[in-house]
Amino acid sequence: AQSVTQLDSHVSVSEGTPVLLRCNYSSSYSPSLFWYVQHPNKGLQLLLKYTSAATLVKGINGFEAEFKKSETSFHLTKPSAHMSDAAEYFCVVKEGGSYIPTFGRGTSLIVHP
Amino acid sequence: ETGVTQTPRHLVMGMTNKKSLKCEQHLGHNAMYWYKQSAKKPLELMFVYSLEERVENNSVPSRFSPECPNSSHLFLHLHTLQPEDSALYLCASSQEWGLDINYEQYFGPGTRLTVT
């Protein structure tokens, strides 16, 4: 069975400082992992995905995530936060034995000027 | 028009009304989804259509009735809703659906539904 846990419901950073959004997963099969972003009053947009190729995945807008099987983690990072990064971020897991992806509860990123 | 579009963007309806939400995808995808997003709750999958056939119905009350007339269009028909049905309803599509399928989903902007 698959599950995903986003360890922080809110993360607050200052503009120009690094961003770390944490995600742990559980999967019985080789998982595919995704990060989506949702800005206010908008739909979800794919930031990046991992599908058993390179463990360090680069996405849009300077975000990247590293798949760590030993730690069952897929944390999202960005070296320098922008005001426009303020949004809700969702970690998603889908394993080979499942039809349906499982979404995390979301992490709200707050960026202070 | 590109991506996934949804209409209307906002809808206010009484508990005895009947309304429909519309979703259209311009990506040539074969799978389409309805999700419900409520405040402080995880995203809830409602229905999945693959090649116009309903393949998933996630224990959704019968007051929600989906329709997929072709692979580009998806509707959600609403009738006799309850105030707790107020939420953001998101439509999504993906290239395919199935086991060992890991295509990402493309989401529309959502319809903000308020039931009074």
PDB file of C-alpha atoms in Angstrom:
ATOM      1  CA  ALA A   1       0.000   0.000   0.000  1.00  0.00           C
ATOM      2  CA  GLN A   2       1.148   3.535  -0.672  1.00  0.00           C
ATOM      3  CA  SER A   3       1.014   6.603   1.521  1.00  0.00           C
ATOM      4  CA  VAL A   4       2.652   9.993   1.723  1.00  0.00           C
ATOM      5  CA  THR A   5       3.305  12.312   4.646  1.00  0.00           C
ATOM      6  CA  GLN A   6       4.177  15.960   4.337  1.00  0.00           C
ATOM      7  CA  LEU A   7       5.918  16.689   7.569  1.00  0.00           C
ATOM      8  CA  ASP A   8       5.083  20.398   7.816  1.00  0.00           C
ATOM      9  CA  SER A   9       1.694  22.005   7.268  1.00  0.00           C
ATOM     10  CA  HIS A  10       3.319  25.466   7.059  1.00  0.00           C
ATOM     11  CA  VAL A  11       6.845  26.609   6.226  1.00  0.00           C
ATOM     12  CA  SER A  12       7.850  30.249   6.553  1.00  0.00           C
ATOM     13  CA  VAL A  13      11.017  31.662   4.937  1.00  0.00           C
ATOM     14  CA  SER A  14      12.452  35.040   4.055  1.00  0.00           C
ATOM     15  CA  GLU A  15      12.897  36.028   0.435  1.00  0.00           C
ATOM     16  CA  GLY A  16      16.333  34.965  -0.793  1.00  0.00           C
ATOM     17  CA  THR A  17      16.772  32.155   1.751  1.00  0.00           C
ATOM     18  CA  PRO A  18      16.635  28.413   0.989  1.00  0.00           C
ATOM     19  CA  VAL A  19      13.406  26.450   0.878  1.00  0.00           C
ATOM     20  CA  LEU A  20      12.979  22.898   2.207  1.00  0.00           C
ATOM     21  CA  LEU A  21       9.614  21.141   2.034  1.00  0.00           C
ATOM     22  CA  ARG A  22       9.693  17.646   3.467  1.00  0.00           C
ATOM     23  CA  CYS A  23       7.918  14.581   2.153  1.00  0.00           C
ATOM     24  CA  ASN A  24       8.152  10.957   3.306  1.00  0.00           C
ATOM     25  CA  TYR A  25       6.460   8.127   1.464  1.00  0.00           C
ATOM     26  CA  SER A  26       5.580   4.485   1.928  1.00  0.00           C
ATOM     27  CA  SER A  27       5.315   2.093  -0.981  1.00  0.00           C
ATOM     28  CA  SER A  28       5.279  -1.659  -1.526  1.00  0.00           C
ATOM     29  CA  TYR A  29       6.507  -1.300  -5.103  1.00  0.00           C
ATOM     30  CA  SER A  30       8.834   1.032  -6.949  1.00  0.00           C
ATOM     31  CA  PRO A  31       7.104   4.387  -6.626  1.00  0.00           C
ATOM     32  CA  SER A  32       6.722   7.342  -8.887  1.00  0.00           C
ATOM     33  CA  LEU A  33       6.803  10.595  -6.944  1.00  0.00           C
ATOM     34  CA  PHE A  34       5.574  14.036  -7.886  1.00  0.00           C
ATOM     35  CA  TRP A  35       5.524  17.552  -6.487  1.00  0.00           C
ATOM     36  CA  TYR A  36       2.716  19.914  -7.490  1.00  0.00           C
ATOM     37  CA  VAL A  37       2.215  23.584  -6.653  1.00  0.00           C
ATOM     38  CA  GLN A  38      -1.096  25.374  -6.241  1.00  0.00           C
ATOM     39  CA  HIS A  39      -1.275  29.153  -6.194  1.00  0.00           C
ATOM     40  CA  PRO A  40      -4.382  30.797  -4.689  1.00  0.00           C
ATOM     41  CA  ASN A  41      -7.522  30.230  -6.742  1.00  0.00           C
ATOM     42  CA  LYS A  42      -5.638  28.138  -9.277  1.00  0.00           C
ATOM     43  CA  GLY A  43      -5.363  24.468 -10.144  1.00  0.00           C
ATOM     44  CA  LEU A  44      -2.359  22.297  -9.366  1.00  0.00           C
ATOM     45  CA  GLN A  45       0.711  22.532 -11.586  1.00  0.00           C
ATOM     46  CA  LEU A  46       3.426  19.898 -11.868  1.00  0.00           C
ATOM     47  CA  LEU A  47       6.795  21.052 -10.509  1.00  0.00           C
ATOM     48  CA  LEU A  48       8.739  17.833 -11.056  1.00  0.00           C
ATOM     49  CA  LYS A  49       8.477  14.056 -11.032  1.00  0.00           C
ATOM     50  CA  TYR A  50      10.652  11.032 -10.245  1.00  0.00           C
ATOM     51  CA  THR A  51      10.116   7.813 -12.198  1.00  0.00           C
ATOM     52  CA  SER A  52      13.132   5.594 -11.362  1.00  0.00           C
ATOM     53  CA  ALA A  53      15.682   7.442 -13.477  1.00  0.00           C
ATOM     54  CA  ALA A  54      18.109   9.942 -11.885  1.00  0.00           C
ATOM     55  CA  THR A  55      17.535  10.324  -8.145  1.00  0.00           C
ATOM     56  CA  LEU A  56      18.081  14.087  -8.262  1.00  0.00           C
ATOM     57  CA  VAL A  57      15.230  15.604 -10.210  1.00  0.00           C
ATOM     58  CA  LYS A  58      15.206  19.179 -11.461  1.00  0.00           C
ATOM     59  CA  GLY A  59      11.909  20.929 -11.986  1.00  0.00           C
ATOM     60  CA  ILE A  60      10.531  24.273 -13.010  1.00  0.00           C
ATOM     61  CA  ASN A  61      11.227  27.615 -11.308  1.00  0.00           C
ATOM     62  CA  GLY A  62      14.509  26.433  -9.771  1.00  0.00           C
ATOM     63  CA  PHE A  63      13.022  23.647  -7.636  1.00  0.00           C
ATOM     64  CA  GLU A  64      14.588  20.244  -7.283  1.00  0.00           C
ATOM     65  CA  ALA A  65      13.998  17.095  -5.248  1.00  0.00           C
ATOM     66  CA  GLU A  66      16.102  14.101  -4.330  1.00  0.00           C
ATOM     67  CA  PHE A  67      14.728  10.565  -4.121  1.00  0.00           C
ATOM     68  CA  LYS A  68      16.295   8.777  -1.143  1.00  0.00           C
ATOM     69  CA  LYS A  69      15.142   5.179  -0.976  1.00  0.00           C
ATOM     70  CA  SER A  70      16.958   4.420   2.279  1.00  0.00           C
ATOM     71  CA  GLU A  71      15.157   7.296   3.988  1.00  0.00           C
ATOM     72  CA  THR A  72      11.895   6.929   2.006  1.00  0.00           C
ATOM     73  CA  SER A  73      12.009  10.651   1.399  1.00  0.00           C
ATOM     74  CA  PHE A  74      11.481  13.003  -1.521  1.00  0.00           C
ATOM     75  CA  HIS A  75      12.128  16.481  -0.127  1.00  0.00           C
ATOM     76  CA  LEU A  76      11.658  19.566  -2.290  1.00  0.00           C
ATOM     77  CA  THR A  77      14.303  22.295  -2.209  1.00  0.00           C
ATOM     78  CA  LYS A  78      15.106  25.634  -3.768  1.00  0.00           C
ATOM     79  CA  PRO A  79      18.274  27.629  -3.099  1.00  0.00           C
ATOM     80  CA  SER A  80      16.634  31.045  -2.928  1.00  0.00           C
ATOM     81  CA  ALA A  81      12.962  31.789  -2.316  1.00  0.00           C
ATOM     82  CA  HIS A  82      11.037  34.369  -4.309  1.00  0.00           C
ATOM     83  CA  MET A  83       7.839  36.081  -3.252  1.00  0.00           C
ATOM     84  CA  SER A  84       6.112  34.346  -6.157  1.00  0.00           C
ATOM     85  CA  ASP A  85       6.890  30.937  -4.587  1.00  0.00           C
ATOM     86  CA  ALA A  86       4.265  31.537  -1.890  1.00  0.00           C
ATOM     87  CA  ALA A  87       1.731  28.778  -2.524  1.00  0.00           C
ATOM     88  CA  GLU A  88       0.519  25.344  -1.426  1.00  0.00           C
ATOM     89  CA  TYR A  89       2.759  22.412  -2.331  1.00  0.00           C
ATOM     90  CA  PHE A  90       1.618  18.799  -2.647  1.00  0.00           C
ATOM     91  CA  CYS A  91       3.737  15.651  -2.610  1.00  0.00           C
ATOM     92  CA  VAL A  92       2.186  12.704  -4.500  1.00  0.00           C
ATOM     93  CA  VAL A  93       3.079   9.013  -4.666  1.00  0.00           C
ATOM     94  CA  LYS A  94       1.931   6.378  -7.148  1.00  0.00           C
ATOM     95  CA  GLU A  95       3.330   2.883  -6.970  1.00  0.00           C
ATOM     96  CA  GLY A  96       3.324   0.321  -9.730  1.00  0.00           C
ATOM     97  CA  GLY A  97       0.646  -1.756  -8.061  1.00  0.00           C
ATOM     98  CA  SER A  98      -1.859   1.037  -7.721  1.00  0.00           C
ATOM     99  CA  TYR A  99      -4.212   2.728 -10.159  1.00  0.00           C
ATOM    100  CA  ILE A 100      -4.619   5.871  -8.097  1.00  0.00           C
ATOM    101  CA  PRO A 101      -2.068   8.439  -6.924  1.00  0.00           C
ATOM    102  CA  THR A 102      -2.101   9.435  -3.252  1.00  0.00           C
ATOM    103  CA  PHE A 103      -1.789  13.125  -2.425  1.00  0.00           C
ATOM    104  CA  GLY A 104      -0.238  14.533   0.717  1.00  0.00           C
ATOM    105  CA  ARG A 105      -2.156  17.039   2.804  1.00  0.00           C
ATOM    106  CA  GLY A 106      -0.106  19.917   1.470  1.00  0.00           C
ATOM    107  CA  THR A 107       2.469  22.371   2.825  1.00  0.00           C
ATOM    108  CA  SER A 108       1.761  26.066   2.744  1.00  0.00           C
ATOM    109  CA  LEU A 109       4.915  28.042   1.877  1.00  0.00           C
ATOM    110  CA  ILE A 110       4.955  31.596   3.212  1.00  0.00           C
ATOM    111  CA  VAL A 111       7.628  33.952   1.903  1.00  0.00           C
ATOM    112  CA  HIS A 112       8.399  37.125   3.855  1.00  0.00           C
ATOM    113  CA  PRO A 113       9.971  40.153   2.172  1.00  0.00           C
TER     114      PRO A 113
ATOM    115  CA  GLU B   1      -7.263  27.383 -25.739  1.00  0.00           C
ATOM    116  CA  THR B   2      -4.684  25.084 -24.207  1.00  0.00           C
ATOM    117  CA  GLY B   3      -4.492  22.773 -21.206  1.00  0.00           C
ATOM    118  CA  VAL B   4      -7.526  22.014 -19.060  1.00  0.00           C
ATOM    119  CA  THR B   5     -10.376  24.498 -18.774  1.00  0.00           C
ATOM    120  CA  GLN B   6     -13.294  24.497 -16.362  1.00  0.00           C
ATOM    121  CA  THR B   7     -16.555  26.425 -16.337  1.00  0.00           C
ATOM    122  CA  PRO B   8     -17.989  28.101 -14.442  1.00  0.00           C
ATOM    123  CA  ARG B   9     -15.172  29.322 -12.194  1.00  0.00           C
ATOM    124  CA  HIS B  10     -17.614  30.189  -9.414  1.00  0.00           C
ATOM    125  CA  LEU B  11     -21.051  28.781  -8.670  1.00  0.00           C
ATOM    126  CA  VAL B  12     -23.533  29.496  -5.910  1.00  0.00           C
ATOM    127  CA  MET B  13     -26.512  27.179  -5.726  1.00  0.00           C
ATOM    128  CA  GLY B  14     -29.322  26.377  -3.385  1.00  0.00           C
ATOM    129  CA  MET B  15     -29.855  22.921  -1.994  1.00  0.00           C
ATOM    130  CA  THR B  16     -32.739  22.217  -4.370  1.00  0.00           C
ATOM    131  CA  ASN B  17     -31.034  23.428  -7.545  1.00  0.00           C
ATOM    132  CA  LYS B  18     -29.592  21.364 -10.375  1.00  0.00           C
ATOM    133  CA  LYS B  19     -26.394  22.558 -12.012  1.00  0.00           C
ATOM    134  CA  SER B  20     -23.517  21.148 -14.017  1.00  0.00           C
ATOM    135  CA  LEU B  21     -19.776  21.694 -13.995  1.00  0.00           C
ATOM    136  CA  LYS B  22     -17.913  21.411 -17.274  1.00  0.00           C
ATOM    137  CA  CYS B  23     -14.331  20.418 -17.966  1.00  0.00           C
ATOM    138  CA  GLU B  24     -12.529  20.355 -21.300  1.00  0.00           C
ATOM    139  CA  GLN B  25      -8.993  19.198 -22.032  1.00  0.00           C
ATOM    140  CA  HIS B  26      -7.074  20.179 -25.155  1.00  0.00           C
ATOM    141  CA  LEU B  27      -4.141  17.807 -24.585  1.00  0.00           C
ATOM    142  CA  GLY B  28      -5.294  14.667 -26.372  1.00  0.00           C
ATOM    143  CA  HIS B  29      -5.302  12.730 -23.099  1.00  0.00           C
ATOM    144  CA  ASN B  30      -7.248   9.516 -22.522  1.00  0.00           C
ATOM    145  CA  ALA B  31      -7.973   9.815 -18.799  1.00  0.00           C
ATOM    146  CA  MET B  32      -9.959  12.462 -16.933  1.00  0.00           C
ATOM    147  CA  TYR B  33     -10.590  12.958 -13.219  1.00  0.00           C
ATOM    148  CA  TRP B  34     -12.829  14.849 -10.815  1.00  0.00           C
ATOM    149  CA  TYR B  35     -11.386  15.860  -7.435  1.00  0.00           C
ATOM    150  CA  LYS B  36     -12.928  17.651  -4.475  1.00  0.00           C
ATOM    151  CA  GLN B  37     -10.714  20.034  -2.497  1.00  0.00           C
ATOM    152  CA  SER B  38     -12.080  21.165   0.854  1.00  0.00           C
ATOM    153  CA  ALA B  39     -10.350  23.390   3.355  1.00  0.00           C
ATOM    154  CA  LYS B  40      -8.069  21.499   5.755  1.00  0.00           C
ATOM    155  CA  LYS B  41      -8.701  18.146   4.036  1.00  0.00           C
ATOM    156  CA  PRO B  42      -6.598  16.143   1.616  1.00  0.00           C
ATOM    157  CA  LEU B  43      -7.523  16.204  -2.031  1.00  0.00           C
ATOM    158  CA  GLU B  44     -10.344  13.670  -2.578  1.00  0.00           C
ATOM    159  CA  LEU B  45     -10.578  11.699  -5.802  1.00  0.00           C
ATOM    160  CA  MET B  46     -14.214  11.408  -6.883  1.00  0.00           C
ATOM    161  CA  PHE B  47     -14.324   9.827 -10.340  1.00  0.00           C
ATOM    162  CA  VAL B  48     -11.968   8.642 -13.059  1.00  0.00           C
ATOM    163  CA  TYR B  49     -12.774   8.095 -16.718  1.00  0.00           C
ATOM    164  CA  SER B  50     -10.473   6.256 -19.086  1.00  0.00           C
ATOM    165  CA  LEU B  51     -11.356   6.276 -22.782  1.00  0.00           C
ATOM    166  CA  GLU B  52     -14.810   7.566 -21.830  1.00  0.00           C
ATOM    167  CA  GLU B  53     -15.478   4.655 -19.489  1.00  0.00           C
ATOM    168  CA  ARG B  54     -15.851   5.231 -15.765  1.00  0.00           C
ATOM    169  CA  VAL B  55     -13.112   3.214 -14.067  1.00  0.00           C
ATOM    170  CA  GLU B  56     -13.228   4.618 -10.567  1.00  0.00           C
ATOM    171  CA  ASN B  57     -16.068   5.797  -8.369  1.00  0.00           C
ATOM    172  CA  ASN B  58     -14.680   6.604  -4.977  1.00  0.00           C
ATOM    173  CA  SER B  59     -17.830   6.121  -2.844  1.00  0.00           C
ATOM    174  CA  VAL B  60     -19.279   9.422  -3.980  1.00  0.00           C
ATOM    175  CA  PRO B  61     -22.911  10.231  -3.035  1.00  0.00           C
ATOM    176  CA  SER B  62     -25.418   9.867  -5.847  1.00  0.00           C
ATOM    177  CA  ARG B  63     -26.195  13.598  -5.776  1.00  0.00           C
ATOM    178  CA  PHE B  64     -22.998  13.876  -7.835  1.00  0.00           C
ATOM    179  CA  SER B  65     -23.368  12.379 -11.306  1.00  0.00           C
ATOM    180  CA  PRO B  66     -20.459  12.390 -13.781  1.00  0.00           C
ATOM    181  CA  GLU B  67     -20.706  12.232 -17.539  1.00  0.00           C
ATOM    182  CA  CYS B  68     -17.978  11.792 -20.139  1.00  0.00           C
ATOM    183  CA  PRO B  69     -19.429  12.126 -23.653  1.00  0.00           C
ATOM    184  CA  ASN B  70     -16.008  11.990 -25.333  1.00  0.00           C
ATOM    185  CA  SER B  71     -12.357  11.936 -24.315  1.00  0.00           C
ATOM    186  CA  SER B  72     -12.096  15.736 -24.300  1.00  0.00           C
ATOM    187  CA  HIS B  73     -15.103  16.602 -22.150  1.00  0.00           C
ATOM    188  CA  LEU B  74     -16.146  15.769 -18.628  1.00  0.00           C
ATOM    189  CA  PHE B  75     -19.189  16.965 -16.738  1.00  0.00           C
ATOM    190  CA  LEU B  76     -20.254  16.793 -13.119  1.00  0.00           C
ATOM    191  CA  HIS B  77     -24.005  17.065 -12.666  1.00  0.00           C
ATOM    192  CA  LEU B  78     -25.127  18.309  -9.269  1.00  0.00           C
ATOM    193  CA  HIS B  79     -28.532  18.004  -7.617  1.00  0.00           C
ATOM    194  CA  THR B  80     -29.905  18.401  -4.104  1.00  0.00           C
ATOM    195  CA  LEU B  81     -26.505  19.212  -2.677  1.00  0.00           C
ATOM    196  CA  GLN B  82     -25.717  19.818   0.983  1.00  0.00           C
ATOM    197  CA  PRO B  83     -23.807  22.757   2.491  1.00  0.00           C
ATOM    198  CA  GLU B  84     -20.876  20.410   3.248  1.00  0.00           C
ATOM    199  CA  ASP B  85     -20.498  19.919  -0.511  1.00  0.00           C
ATOM    200  CA  SER B  86     -19.169  23.469  -0.769  1.00  0.00           C
ATOM    201  CA  ALA B  87     -15.595  23.127  -2.022  1.00  0.00           C
ATOM    202  CA  LEU B  88     -13.253  23.652  -4.953  1.00  0.00           C
ATOM    203  CA  TYR B  89     -13.922  21.028  -7.626  1.00  0.00           C
ATOM    204  CA  LEU B  90     -10.899  20.276  -9.751  1.00  0.00           C
ATOM    205  CA  CYS B  91     -10.807  18.505 -13.069  1.00  0.00           C
ATOM    206  CA  ALA B  92      -7.607  16.843 -14.257  1.00  0.00           C
ATOM    207  CA  SER B  93      -6.401  14.780 -17.180  1.00  0.00           C
ATOM    208  CA  SER B  94      -3.489  12.459 -17.863  1.00  0.00           C
ATOM    209  CA  GLN B  95      -2.176  10.745 -20.946  1.00  0.00           C
ATOM    210  CA  GLU B  96      -3.225   7.280 -19.789  1.00  0.00           C
ATOM    211  CA  TRP B  97      -4.698   5.469 -16.790  1.00  0.00           C
ATOM    212  CA  GLY B  98      -3.726   2.145 -15.307  1.00  0.00           C
ATOM    213  CA  LEU B  99      -1.289   0.033 -13.333  1.00  0.00           C
ATOM    214  CA  ASP B 100       2.368   0.807 -13.905  1.00  0.00           C
ATOM    215  CA  ILE B 101       1.301   4.104 -15.432  1.00  0.00           C
ATOM    216  CA  ASN B 102       3.101   7.134 -14.032  1.00  0.00           C
ATOM    217  CA  TYR B 103       1.987   9.999 -16.206  1.00  0.00           C
ATOM    218  CA  GLU B 104       1.521  13.282 -14.428  1.00  0.00           C
ATOM    219  CA  GLN B 105      -1.866  14.931 -14.168  1.00  0.00           C
ATOM    220  CA  TYR B 106      -2.778  18.291 -15.638  1.00  0.00           C
ATOM    221  CA  PHE B 107      -5.284  20.265 -13.600  1.00  0.00           C
ATOM    222  CA  GLY B 108      -7.845  22.879 -14.488  1.00  0.00           C
ATOM    223  CA  PRO B 109      -8.289  26.022 -12.381  1.00  0.00           C
ATOM    224  CA  GLY B 110     -11.296  24.584 -10.558  1.00  0.00           C
ATOM    225  CA  THR B 111     -14.883  25.606  -9.886  1.00  0.00           C
ATOM    226  CA  ARG B 112     -15.492  27.199  -6.501  1.00  0.00           C
ATOM    227  CA  LEU B 113     -18.888  25.842  -5.435  1.00  0.00           C
ATOM    228  CA  THR B 114     -20.927  27.322  -2.609  1.00  0.00           C
ATOM    229  CA  VAL B 115     -24.117  25.557  -1.525  1.00  0.00           C
ATOM    230  CA  THR B 116     -26.530  27.757   0.406  1.00  0.00           C
TER     231      THR B 116
END
